[in-house]
Amino acid sequence: MAEYEGMDDFLQDWLKKVENISTKLTPKQQAKITKAGADVYMQKLQAVTHNKHYSSHNDKTHGHAADHITDQAKNVDGKVTGVSSVGWDNSYHAMIMYWLNDGTRKLRGDHFITNLQQSEEVQEDVLKAEAAEYQKLIREEGDDL
């Protein structure tokens, strides 16, 4: 174990290790980490959408928006860049949920998506899932990172 003269030396060494690891992660590895967080966020978005905006209306064409939330280990354009995306699998549901969240001239928005995104509890759960996946990746890859 390295000897440090003070907290400043320890933090500098720690920062170098973090920078080294972060620059060595490939976009595919980064996407694997962010996908773990996206899975958690997707479950929470499905739950809040089901609780706040599920109706008995039986739309045979599109189904219900709460049942059509998906995630992917890619950006919105379908490219592996290290980010993951969560959203509705068709533009009809996305548009309706946008209106319900933000409102229109005649419809008052309830900001259910915005509130979910800004919830400290949700952010903490997403970060815990990402941290667990990161630790798993570190264990698997070992000193290669």
PDB file of C-alpha atoms in Angstrom:
ATOM      1  CA  MET A   1       0.000   0.000   0.000  1.00  0.00           C
ATOM      2  CA  ALA A   2       1.332   3.405  -0.938  1.00  0.00           C
ATOM      3  CA  GLU A   3       2.341   5.840   1.749  1.00  0.00           C
ATOM      4  CA  TYR A   4       0.891   9.325   1.425  1.00  0.00           C
ATOM      5  CA  GLU A   5       2.210  12.493   3.004  1.00  0.00           C
ATOM      6  CA  GLY A   6      -1.273  13.877   3.339  1.00  0.00           C
ATOM      7  CA  MET A   7      -4.816  13.881   2.097  1.00  0.00           C
ATOM      8  CA  ASP A   8      -3.809  15.932  -0.955  1.00  0.00           C
ATOM      9  CA  ASP A   9      -1.397  13.232  -2.148  1.00  0.00           C
ATOM     10  CA  PHE A  10      -3.988  10.534  -1.580  1.00  0.00           C
ATOM     11  CA  LEU A  11      -6.635  12.431  -3.558  1.00  0.00           C
ATOM     12  CA  GLN A  12      -4.222  13.142  -6.416  1.00  0.00           C
ATOM     13  CA  ASP A  13      -3.347   9.445  -6.642  1.00  0.00           C
ATOM     14  CA  TRP A  14      -7.025   8.485  -6.522  1.00  0.00           C
ATOM     15  CA  LEU A  15      -7.862  11.011  -9.256  1.00  0.00           C
ATOM     16  CA  LYS A  16      -5.141   9.595 -11.522  1.00  0.00           C
ATOM     17  CA  LYS A  17      -6.556   6.077 -11.049  1.00  0.00           C
ATOM     18  CA  VAL A  18     -10.100   7.239 -11.860  1.00  0.00           C
ATOM     19  CA  GLU A  19      -8.934   9.119 -14.954  1.00  0.00           C
ATOM     20  CA  ASN A  20      -6.961   6.077 -16.088  1.00  0.00           C
ATOM     21  CA  ILE A  21      -9.948   3.772 -15.715  1.00  0.00           C
ATOM     22  CA  SER A  22     -12.391   6.196 -17.341  1.00  0.00           C
ATOM     23  CA  THR A  23     -10.227   6.639 -20.431  1.00  0.00           C
ATOM     24  CA  LYS A  24      -9.780   2.892 -20.884  1.00  0.00           C
ATOM     25  CA  LEU A  25     -13.477   1.973 -20.899  1.00  0.00           C
ATOM     26  CA  THR A  26     -14.708   1.263 -24.399  1.00  0.00           C
ATOM     27  CA  PRO A  27     -18.081   2.618 -25.541  1.00  0.00           C
ATOM     28  CA  LYS A  28     -19.437  -0.938 -25.376  1.00  0.00           C
ATOM     29  CA  GLN A  29     -18.320  -1.265 -21.734  1.00  0.00           C
ATOM     30  CA  GLN A  30     -19.726   2.180 -20.912  1.00  0.00           C
ATOM     31  CA  ALA A  31     -23.024   1.200 -22.547  1.00  0.00           C
ATOM     32  CA  LYS A  32     -23.144  -1.959 -20.425  1.00  0.00           C
ATOM     33  CA  ILE A  33     -22.840   0.186 -17.295  1.00  0.00           C
ATOM     34  CA  THR A  34     -25.414   2.768 -18.374  1.00  0.00           C
ATOM     35  CA  LYS A  35     -27.791  -0.022 -19.492  1.00  0.00           C
ATOM     36  CA  ALA A  36     -27.958  -1.240 -15.893  1.00  0.00           C
ATOM     37  CA  GLY A  37     -29.134   2.220 -14.846  1.00  0.00           C
ATOM     38  CA  ALA A  38     -31.509   2.406 -17.810  1.00  0.00           C
ATOM     39  CA  ASP A  39     -33.116  -0.884 -16.747  1.00  0.00           C
ATOM     40  CA  VAL A  40     -33.863   0.562 -13.302  1.00  0.00           C
ATOM     41  CA  TYR A  41     -35.157   3.837 -14.734  1.00  0.00           C
ATOM     42  CA  MET A  42     -37.347   1.975 -17.243  1.00  0.00           C
ATOM     43  CA  GLN A  43     -39.019  -0.009 -14.459  1.00  0.00           C
ATOM     44  CA  LYS A  44     -39.720   3.175 -12.508  1.00  0.00           C
ATOM     45  CA  LEU A  45     -41.054   4.949 -15.613  1.00  0.00           C
ATOM     46  CA  GLN A  46     -43.335   2.010 -16.359  1.00  0.00           C
ATOM     47  CA  ALA A  47     -44.662   2.086 -12.802  1.00  0.00           C
ATOM     48  CA  VAL A  48     -45.316   5.839 -12.701  1.00  0.00           C
ATOM     49  CA  THR A  49     -46.897   5.802 -16.167  1.00  0.00           C
ATOM     50  CA  HIS A  50     -49.119   2.899 -15.169  1.00  0.00           C
ATOM     51  CA  ASN A  51     -50.124   4.574 -11.887  1.00  0.00           C
ATOM     52  CA  LYS A  52     -50.830   8.034 -13.290  1.00  0.00           C
ATOM     53  CA  HIS A  53     -51.972   7.482 -16.864  1.00  0.00           C
ATOM     54  CA  TYR A  54     -53.339   3.982 -17.321  1.00  0.00           C
ATOM     55  CA  SER A  55     -56.898   3.926 -18.533  1.00  0.00           C
ATOM     56  CA  SER A  56     -59.446   1.261 -19.345  1.00  0.00           C
ATOM     57  CA  HIS A  57     -59.455   2.399 -22.984  1.00  0.00           C
ATOM     58  CA  ASN A  58     -58.608  -0.578 -25.203  1.00  0.00           C
ATOM     59  CA  ASP A  59     -56.602   0.735 -28.154  1.00  0.00           C
ATOM     60  CA  LYS A  60     -56.221  -2.233 -30.494  1.00  0.00           C
ATOM     61  CA  THR A  61     -53.754  -0.386 -32.747  1.00  0.00           C
ATOM     62  CA  HIS A  62     -51.235   1.051 -30.278  1.00  0.00           C
ATOM     63  CA  GLY A  63     -51.985  -0.588 -26.930  1.00  0.00           C
ATOM     64  CA  HIS A  64     -51.213   1.370 -23.791  1.00  0.00           C
ATOM     65  CA  ALA A  65     -48.156   3.591 -23.388  1.00  0.00           C
ATOM     66  CA  ALA A  66     -47.166   2.090 -20.016  1.00  0.00           C
ATOM     67  CA  ASP A  67     -46.798  -1.286 -21.712  1.00  0.00           C
ATOM     68  CA  HIS A  68     -44.551   0.045 -24.484  1.00  0.00           C
ATOM     69  CA  ILE A  69     -41.583   1.554 -22.652  1.00  0.00           C
ATOM     70  CA  THR A  70     -38.248   0.144 -23.756  1.00  0.00           C
ATOM     71  CA  ASP A  71     -34.567   0.708 -23.159  1.00  0.00           C
ATOM     72  CA  GLN A  72     -31.479   0.086 -25.218  1.00  0.00           C
ATOM     73  CA  ALA A  73     -27.718   0.226 -24.724  1.00  0.00           C
ATOM     74  CA  LYS A  74     -27.465   2.739 -27.564  1.00  0.00           C
ATOM     75  CA  ASN A  75     -28.216   6.398 -28.095  1.00  0.00           C
ATOM     76  CA  VAL A  76     -31.490   7.552 -29.668  1.00  0.00           C
ATOM     77  CA  ASP A  77     -29.959   7.141 -33.127  1.00  0.00           C
ATOM     78  CA  GLY A  78     -29.153   3.489 -32.442  1.00  0.00           C
ATOM     79  CA  LYS A  79     -25.378   3.941 -32.159  1.00  0.00           C
ATOM     80  CA  VAL A  80     -23.225   2.477 -29.379  1.00  0.00           C
ATOM     81  CA  THR A  81     -21.595   5.542 -27.845  1.00  0.00           C
ATOM     82  CA  GLY A  82     -21.594   4.541 -24.193  1.00  0.00           C
ATOM     83  CA  VAL A  83     -25.014   5.934 -23.321  1.00  0.00           C
ATOM     84  CA  SER A  84     -28.301   4.098 -22.938  1.00  0.00           C
ATOM     85  CA  SER A  85     -31.781   5.335 -23.804  1.00  0.00           C
ATOM     86  CA  VAL A  86     -35.204   4.816 -22.271  1.00  0.00           C
ATOM     87  CA  GLY A  87     -38.439   5.752 -23.970  1.00  0.00           C
ATOM     88  CA  TRP A  88     -41.540   4.686 -25.810  1.00  0.00           C
ATOM     89  CA  ASP A  89     -41.196   2.312 -28.728  1.00  0.00           C
ATOM     90  CA  ASN A  90     -43.438   4.335 -31.041  1.00  0.00           C
ATOM     91  CA  SER A  91     -43.814   8.013 -31.732  1.00  0.00           C
ATOM     92  CA  TYR A  92     -47.562   8.030 -30.981  1.00  0.00           C
ATOM     93  CA  HIS A  93     -47.010   7.086 -27.334  1.00  0.00           C
ATOM     94  CA  ALA A  94     -44.028   9.417 -27.035  1.00  0.00           C
ATOM     95  CA  MET A  95     -46.100  12.335 -28.317  1.00  0.00           C
ATOM     96  CA  ILE A  96     -49.039  11.646 -25.965  1.00  0.00           C
ATOM     97  CA  MET A  97     -46.741  11.240 -22.952  1.00  0.00           C
ATOM     98  CA  TYR A  98     -44.964  14.487 -23.900  1.00  0.00           C
ATOM     99  CA  TRP A  99     -48.326  16.271 -23.878  1.00  0.00           C
ATOM    100  CA  LEU A 100     -49.326  14.721 -20.548  1.00  0.00           C
ATOM    101  CA  ASN A 101     -45.999  15.650 -18.995  1.00  0.00           C
ATOM    102  CA  ASP A 102     -45.597  19.198 -20.335  1.00  0.00           C
ATOM    103  CA  GLY A 103     -49.182  20.121 -21.084  1.00  0.00           C
ATOM    104  CA  THR A 104     -50.718  21.957 -23.999  1.00  0.00           C
ATOM    105  CA  ARG A 105     -52.791  25.094 -24.338  1.00  0.00           C
ATOM    106  CA  LYS A 106     -55.858  23.157 -23.203  1.00  0.00           C
ATOM    107  CA  LEU A 107     -54.287  20.441 -21.064  1.00  0.00           C
ATOM    108  CA  ARG A 108     -52.414  21.099 -17.847  1.00  0.00           C
ATOM    109  CA  GLY A 109     -49.279  18.951 -17.650  1.00  0.00           C
ATOM    110  CA  ASP A 110     -48.599  16.937 -14.527  1.00  0.00           C
ATOM    111  CA  HIS A 111     -44.798  16.659 -15.066  1.00  0.00           C
ATOM    112  CA  PHE A 112     -44.719  12.986 -14.105  1.00  0.00           C
ATOM    113  CA  ILE A 113     -41.663  12.282 -16.283  1.00  0.00           C
ATOM    114  CA  THR A 114     -39.821  15.412 -15.168  1.00  0.00           C
ATOM    115  CA  ASN A 115     -40.530  14.643 -11.506  1.00  0.00           C
ATOM    116  CA  LEU A 116     -39.306  11.080 -11.969  1.00  0.00           C
ATOM    117  CA  GLN A 117     -36.098  12.268 -13.657  1.00  0.00           C
ATOM    118  CA  GLN A 118     -35.438  14.763 -10.860  1.00  0.00           C
ATOM    119  CA  SER A 119     -36.304  12.403  -8.010  1.00  0.00           C
ATOM    120  CA  GLU A 120     -33.291  11.899  -5.764  1.00  0.00           C
ATOM    121  CA  GLU A 121     -34.508   8.408  -4.900  1.00  0.00           C
ATOM    122  CA  VAL A 122     -34.652   7.402  -8.568  1.00  0.00           C
ATOM    123  CA  GLN A 123     -31.270   8.976  -9.314  1.00  0.00           C
ATOM    124  CA  GLU A 124     -29.765   7.103  -6.366  1.00  0.00           C
ATOM    125  CA  ASP A 125     -31.264   3.782  -7.516  1.00  0.00           C
ATOM    126  CA  VAL A 126     -29.951   4.324 -11.055  1.00  0.00           C
ATOM    127  CA  LEU A 127     -26.478   5.197  -9.760  1.00  0.00           C
ATOM    128  CA  LYS A 128     -26.447   2.149  -7.469  1.00  0.00           C
ATOM    129  CA  ALA A 129     -27.278  -0.107 -10.407  1.00  0.00           C
ATOM    130  CA  GLU A 130     -24.577   1.523 -12.537  1.00  0.00           C
ATOM    131  CA  ALA A 131     -22.051   1.277  -9.692  1.00  0.00           C
ATOM    132  CA  ALA A 132     -22.807  -2.412  -9.221  1.00  0.00           C
ATOM    133  CA  GLU A 133     -22.337  -3.057 -12.942  1.00  0.00           C
ATOM    134  CA  TYR A 134     -19.126  -1.010 -12.897  1.00  0.00           C
ATOM    135  CA  GLN A 135     -17.748  -3.046  -9.971  1.00  0.00           C
ATOM    136  CA  LYS A 136     -18.704  -6.245 -11.780  1.00  0.00           C
ATOM    137  CA  LEU A 137     -16.855  -5.038 -14.878  1.00  0.00           C
ATOM    138  CA  ILE A 138     -13.793  -4.130 -12.790  1.00  0.00           C
ATOM    139  CA  ARG A 139     -13.796  -7.624 -11.220  1.00  0.00           C
ATOM    140  CA  GLU A 140     -14.134  -9.295 -14.649  1.00  0.00           C
ATOM    141  CA  GLU A 141     -11.546  -7.187 -16.447  1.00  0.00           C
ATOM    142  CA  GLY A 142      -9.158  -6.894 -13.509  1.00  0.00           C
ATOM    143  CA  ASP A 143      -6.014  -4.856 -14.115  1.00  0.00           C
ATOM    144  CA  ASP A 144      -6.746  -4.462 -17.837  1.00  0.00           C
ATOM    145  CA  LEU A 145      -8.703  -1.323 -16.945  1.00  0.00           C
TER     146      LEU A 145
END
